[in-house]
mmCIF file of C-alpha atoms in Angstrom:
data_model
loop_
_atom_site.group_PDB
_atom_site.id
_atom_site.type_symbol
_atom_site.label_atom_id
_atom_site.label_comp_id
_atom_site.label_asym_id
_atom_site.label_seq_id
_atom_site.Cartn_x
_atom_site.Cartn_y
_atom_site.Cartn_z
ATOM 1 C CA MET U 1041 50.900 113.723 96.648
ATOM 2 C CA ASP U 1042 48.489 110.982 95.276
ATOM 3 C CA LYS U 1043 49.444 107.381 96.624
ATOM 4 C CA LYS U 1044 48.991 106.228 93.363
ATOM 5 C CA PHE U 1045 51.248 108.259 91.676
ATOM 6 C CA ILE U 1046 54.187 107.599 94.076
ATOM 7 C CA VAL U 1047 53.344 103.610 93.486
ATOM 8 C CA LYS U 1048 53.551 104.337 89.740
ATOM 9 C CA LEU U 1049 57.016 106.211 90.287
ATOM 10 C CA SER U 1050 58.331 103.316 92.461
ATOM 11 C CA LEU U 1051 57.459 100.726 90.046
ATOM 12 C CA ILE U 1052 58.844 102.947 87.221
ATOM 13 C CA LEU U 1053 62.158 102.946 89.122
ATOM 14 C CA PHE U 1054 61.986 99.445 90.054
ATOM 15 C CA LEU U 1055 61.512 98.674 86.394
ATOM 16 C CA ILE U 1056 64.138 100.572 85.126
ATOM 17 C CA SER U 1057 66.444 99.325 88.011
ATOM 18 C CA ALA U 1058 65.693 95.449 87.310
ATOM 19 C CA VAL U 1059 66.615 96.064 83.287
ATOM 20 C CA CYS U 1060 69.967 97.874 84.575
ATOM 21 C CA VAL U 1061 70.806 94.754 86.531
ATOM 22 C CA CYS U 1062 69.984 92.211 83.975
ATOM 23 C CA VAL U 1063 71.924 94.346 81.306
ATOM 24 C CA LEU U 1064 74.931 93.984 83.627
ATOM 25 C CA ALA U 1065 74.539 90.601 84.511
ATOM 26 C CA VAL U 1066 74.732 89.721 80.692
ATOM 27 C CA CYS U 1067 77.728 91.753 79.793
ATOM 28 C CA ASN U 1068 79.521 90.291 82.980
ATOM 29 C CA ASP U 1069 78.723 86.837 81.680
ATOM 30 C CA ILE U 1070 79.562 87.780 78.109
ATOM 31 C CA THR U 1071 83.004 89.193 79.109
ATOM 32 C CA LYS U 1072 84.000 87.026 82.003
ATOM 33 C CA ASP U 1073 85.919 84.482 79.746
ATOM 34 C CA THR U 1074 87.870 87.124 77.845
ATOM 35 C CA ILE U 1075 88.774 88.823 81.209
ATOM 36 C CA ALA U 1076 90.102 85.811 82.791
ATOM 37 C CA LYS U 1077 92.064 85.065 79.727
ATOM 38 C CA ILE U 1078 93.511 88.370 79.831
ATOM 39 C CA ASN U 1079 94.555 88.134 83.335
ATOM 40 C CA ILE U 1080 96.256 85.050 82.739
ATOM 41 C CA GLU U 1081 98.120 86.426 79.857
ATOM 42 C CA ASN U 1082 99.246 89.499 81.808
ATOM 43 C CA GLN U 1083 100.450 87.260 84.823
ATOM 44 C CA GLU U 1084 102.464 85.101 82.399
ATOM 45 C CA ASN U 1085 104.154 88.142 80.535
ATOM 46 C CA ALA U 1086 104.661 89.557 84.073
ATOM 47 C CA LYS U 1087 106.479 86.232 85.059
ATOM 48 C CA LYS U 1088 108.697 86.372 81.911
ATOM 49 C CA GLU U 1089 109.536 90.285 82.543
ATOM 50 C CA VAL U 1090 110.627 89.646 86.187
ATOM 51 C CA LEU U 1091 112.719 86.654 85.415
ATOM 52 C CA LYS U 1092 113.973 86.931 81.879
ATOM 53 C CA GLU U 1093 116.384 83.886 82.260
ATOM 54 C CA ALA U 1094 113.520 81.430 82.824
ATOM 55 C CA THR U 1095 112.353 79.472 80.058
ATOM 56 C CA SER U 1096 109.526 77.665 81.846
ATOM 57 C CA PHE U 1097 107.755 78.196 84.993
ATOM 58 C CA THR U 1098 106.250 75.685 87.550
ATOM 59 C CA VAL U 1099 103.696 76.335 90.359
ATOM 60 C CA SER U 1100 105.328 76.023 93.928
ATOM 61 C CA LYS U 1101 104.097 73.217 96.065
ATOM 62 C CA THR U 1102 104.178 75.119 99.101
ATOM 63 C CA ASP U 1103 102.567 78.393 97.837
ATOM 64 C CA LYS U 1104 100.487 78.838 94.797
ATOM 65 C CA ASN U 1105 101.524 82.625 94.588
ATOM 66 C CA VAL U 1106 105.333 81.070 93.934
ATOM 67 C CA PHE U 1107 106.394 80.209 90.592
ATOM 68 C CA ILE U 1108 109.533 78.486 90.196
ATOM 69 C CA GLY U 1109 111.388 79.732 87.005
ATOM 70 C CA LYS U 1110 113.498 77.130 85.436
ATOM 71 C CA LYS U 1111 116.169 77.089 82.440
ATOM 72 C CA GLY U 1112 116.345 73.456 81.254
ATOM 73 C CA ASP U 1113 116.273 71.521 84.686
ATOM 74 C CA GLU U 1114 118.139 74.159 86.682
ATOM 75 C CA ILE U 1115 116.271 76.714 88.805
ATOM 76 C CA VAL U 1116 116.959 80.467 88.052
ATOM 77 C CA GLY U 1117 114.868 81.926 90.433
ATOM 78 C CA TYR U 1118 111.285 82.629 91.139
ATOM 79 C CA ALA U 1119 108.533 84.829 90.162
ATOM 80 C CA ILE U 1120 106.155 85.777 93.266
ATOM 81 C CA SER U 1121 102.758 87.173 92.729
ATOM 82 C CA VAL U 1122 101.909 89.716 95.795
ATOM 83 C CA SER U 1123 99.239 92.101 96.174
ATOM 84 C CA PRO U 1124 99.865 94.579 98.912
ATOM 85 C CA LYS U 1125 97.321 97.443 100.090
ATOM 86 C CA GLY U 1126 98.364 100.564 98.614
ATOM 87 C CA PHE U 1127 96.639 104.100 99.085
ATOM 88 C CA GLY U 1128 93.886 103.206 96.465
ATOM 89 C CA GLY U 1129 93.413 99.861 96.700
ATOM 90 C CA ASN U 1130 95.640 96.478 96.207
ATOM 91 C CA ILE U 1131 98.501 96.739 94.230
ATOM 92 C CA ASP U 1132 98.883 93.673 92.140
ATOM 93 C CA MET U 1133 102.423 92.873 91.279
ATOM 94 C CA MET U 1134 104.983 90.400 90.101
ATOM 95 C CA VAL U 1135 108.348 89.974 91.998
ATOM 96 C CA GLY U 1136 111.364 88.269 90.661
ATOM 97 C CA VAL U 1137 113.721 87.073 92.830
ATOM 98 C CA ASP U 1138 116.870 85.135 91.734
ATOM 99 C CA LYS U 1139 118.887 81.988 93.531
ATOM 100 C CA GLU U 1140 120.498 84.452 95.745
ATOM 101 C CA LEU U 1141 117.439 85.632 97.011
ATOM 102 C CA LYS U 1142 117.957 89.132 95.487
ATOM 103 C CA VAL U 1143 115.116 91.099 93.554
ATOM 104 C CA CYS U 1144 115.936 90.786 89.900
ATOM 105 C CA GLY U 1145 112.625 92.331 88.485
ATOM 106 C CA ILE U 1146 109.118 94.075 89.542
ATOM 107 C CA SER U 1147 105.989 94.140 87.307
ATOM 108 C CA ILE U 1148 102.871 95.986 88.465
ATOM 109 C CA VAL U 1149 100.327 94.046 86.728
ATOM 110 C CA ASN U 1150 97.257 96.196 88.460
ATOM 111 C CA ILE U 1151 97.264 99.472 90.133
ATOM 112 C CA SER U 1152 94.750 101.787 91.250
ATOM 113 C CA GLU U 1153 96.812 104.669 92.980
ATOM 114 C CA THR U 1154 96.369 108.498 92.406
ATOM 115 C CA PRO U 1155 97.130 109.444 89.005
ATOM 116 C CA GLY U 1156 100.224 111.434 89.018
ATOM 117 C CA LEU U 1157 101.336 110.257 92.337
ATOM 118 C CA GLY U 1158 101.092 106.844 93.476
ATOM 119 C CA SER U 1159 100.795 105.552 90.014
ATOM 120 C CA LYS U 1160 104.513 106.492 89.701
ATOM 121 C CA ALA U 1161 105.198 103.463 91.323
ATOM 122 C CA ASN U 1162 104.911 101.677 87.911
ATOM 123 C CA ASP U 1163 107.670 103.959 86.817
ATOM 124 C CA SER U 1164 111.165 102.111 85.807
ATOM 125 C CA LYS U 1165 113.032 104.623 87.849
ATOM 126 C CA PHE U 1166 111.202 103.825 90.891
ATOM 127 C CA LEU U 1167 111.111 100.089 90.450
ATOM 128 C CA GLY U 1168 114.773 100.108 89.521
ATOM 129 C CA GLN U 1169 115.727 100.938 92.906
ATOM 130 C CA TYR U 1170 114.942 97.624 94.051
ATOM 131 C CA SER U 1171 117.356 95.717 91.910
ATOM 132 C CA ASN U 1172 119.644 93.396 93.593
ATOM 133 C CA LEU U 1173 118.364 94.444 97.134
ATOM 134 C CA THR U 1174 117.708 91.380 99.641
ATOM 135 C CA GLU U 1175 114.910 91.102 102.637
ATOM 136 C CA GLY U 1176 114.467 93.770 105.011
ATOM 137 C CA ILE U 1177 113.927 96.607 102.438
ATOM 138 C CA THR U 1178 113.285 100.065 104.002
ATOM 139 C CA VAL U 1179 111.710 103.221 102.505
ATOM 140 C CA LYS U 1180 113.588 106.521 103.232
ATOM 141 C CA LYS U 1181 111.793 109.982 102.409
ATOM 142 C CA GLY U 1182 113.761 112.485 100.102
ATOM 143 C CA GLY U 1183 117.497 112.384 99.952
ATOM 144 C CA SER U 1184 119.126 109.422 98.582
ATOM 145 C CA ALA U 1185 119.010 105.765 99.579
ATOM 146 C CA SER U 1186 121.881 103.814 100.990
ATOM 147 C CA GLY U 1187 122.061 99.661 101.663
ATOM 148 C CA ASN U 1188 118.969 98.261 101.733
ATOM 149 C CA GLU U 1189 116.845 101.272 101.243
ATOM 150 C CA ILE U 1190 114.430 103.054 98.220
ATOM 151 C CA VAL U 1191 113.432 106.578 98.007
ATOM 152 C CA ALA U 1192 109.828 107.205 98.529
ATOM 153 C CA ILE U 1193 108.090 108.638 95.486
ATOM 154 C CA SER U 1194 107.174 112.374 96.705
ATOM 155 C CA GLY U 1195 103.828 112.723 97.828
ATOM 156 C CA ALA U 1196 103.091 109.107 97.846
ATOM 157 C CA THR U 1197 104.625 107.477 100.716
ATOM 158 C CA VAL U 1198 101.750 105.211 101.269
ATOM 159 C CA THR U 1199 102.128 103.609 98.029
ATOM 160 C CA SER U 1200 106.075 103.531 98.345
ATOM 161 C CA ASN U 1201 105.740 101.539 101.488
ATOM 162 C CA ALA U 1202 103.037 99.206 99.911
ATOM 163 C CA VAL U 1203 105.196 98.241 96.916
ATOM 164 C CA THR U 1204 108.179 97.571 99.540
ATOM 165 C CA ASP U 1205 105.790 95.468 101.838
ATOM 166 C CA GLY U 1206 104.765 93.478 98.584
ATOM 167 C CA VAL U 1207 108.671 92.998 97.812
ATOM 168 C CA ASN U 1208 109.559 92.230 101.255
ATOM 169 C CA ASP U 1209 106.844 89.694 101.411
ATOM 170 C CA ALA U 1210 107.781 88.158 97.962
ATOM 171 C CA LEU U 1211 111.424 87.618 99.309
ATOM 172 C CA LYS U 1212 110.280 86.242 102.374
ATOM 173 C CA MET U 1213 107.898 83.546 100.272
ATOM 174 C CA ALA U 1214 110.919 82.759 97.923
ATOM 175 C CA LYS U 1215 113.140 82.041 101.121
ATOM 176 C CA LYS U 1216 110.516 79.710 102.500
ATOM 177 C CA VAL U 1217 109.625 77.928 99.349
ATOM 178 C CA MET U 1218 113.814 77.545 98.500
ATOM 179 C CA GLU U 1219 114.054 76.054 102.037
ATOM 180 C CA VAL U 1220 111.235 73.770 101.872
ATOM 181 C CA GLU U 1221 111.510 72.499 97.892
ATOM 182 C CA LYS U 1222 115.179 71.866 97.696
#
């Protein structure tokens, strides 16, 4: 092959790549504020969903991922943002914990698990298993759960363990904030 031909093709490929990078950079710059606004909205909605009794939320002084839910001046619980590592990446979720350190709600804000398997972690049937459980939740494969257990999603044990780890972490965080910020 002719060297001039190779240089010409290389320059054309470079120019196409440079144009694509510029277009993506401009698109990113145009949409970043909208994306940030949507993320804040999603987080606010998740806090309200997991801690329905709360009428207002304040960020904990000890941990920026813990939001103290209040009804008037009374603390009704905590909304905790956690991101455990699942099979397909991090699972961004908000966990509601009441004053007695029991799970009162879970909202999955962002999940990239396998469709039809790990994505079932967002089903109310699966998430409902955590209701009223306390720290030290374990995952059981098959059968029925008892005590402080949940039944894993069939074919998605990694995802089930990740969600459980996130819930256990949230319970620990709530306990720590509760002890420190009395």
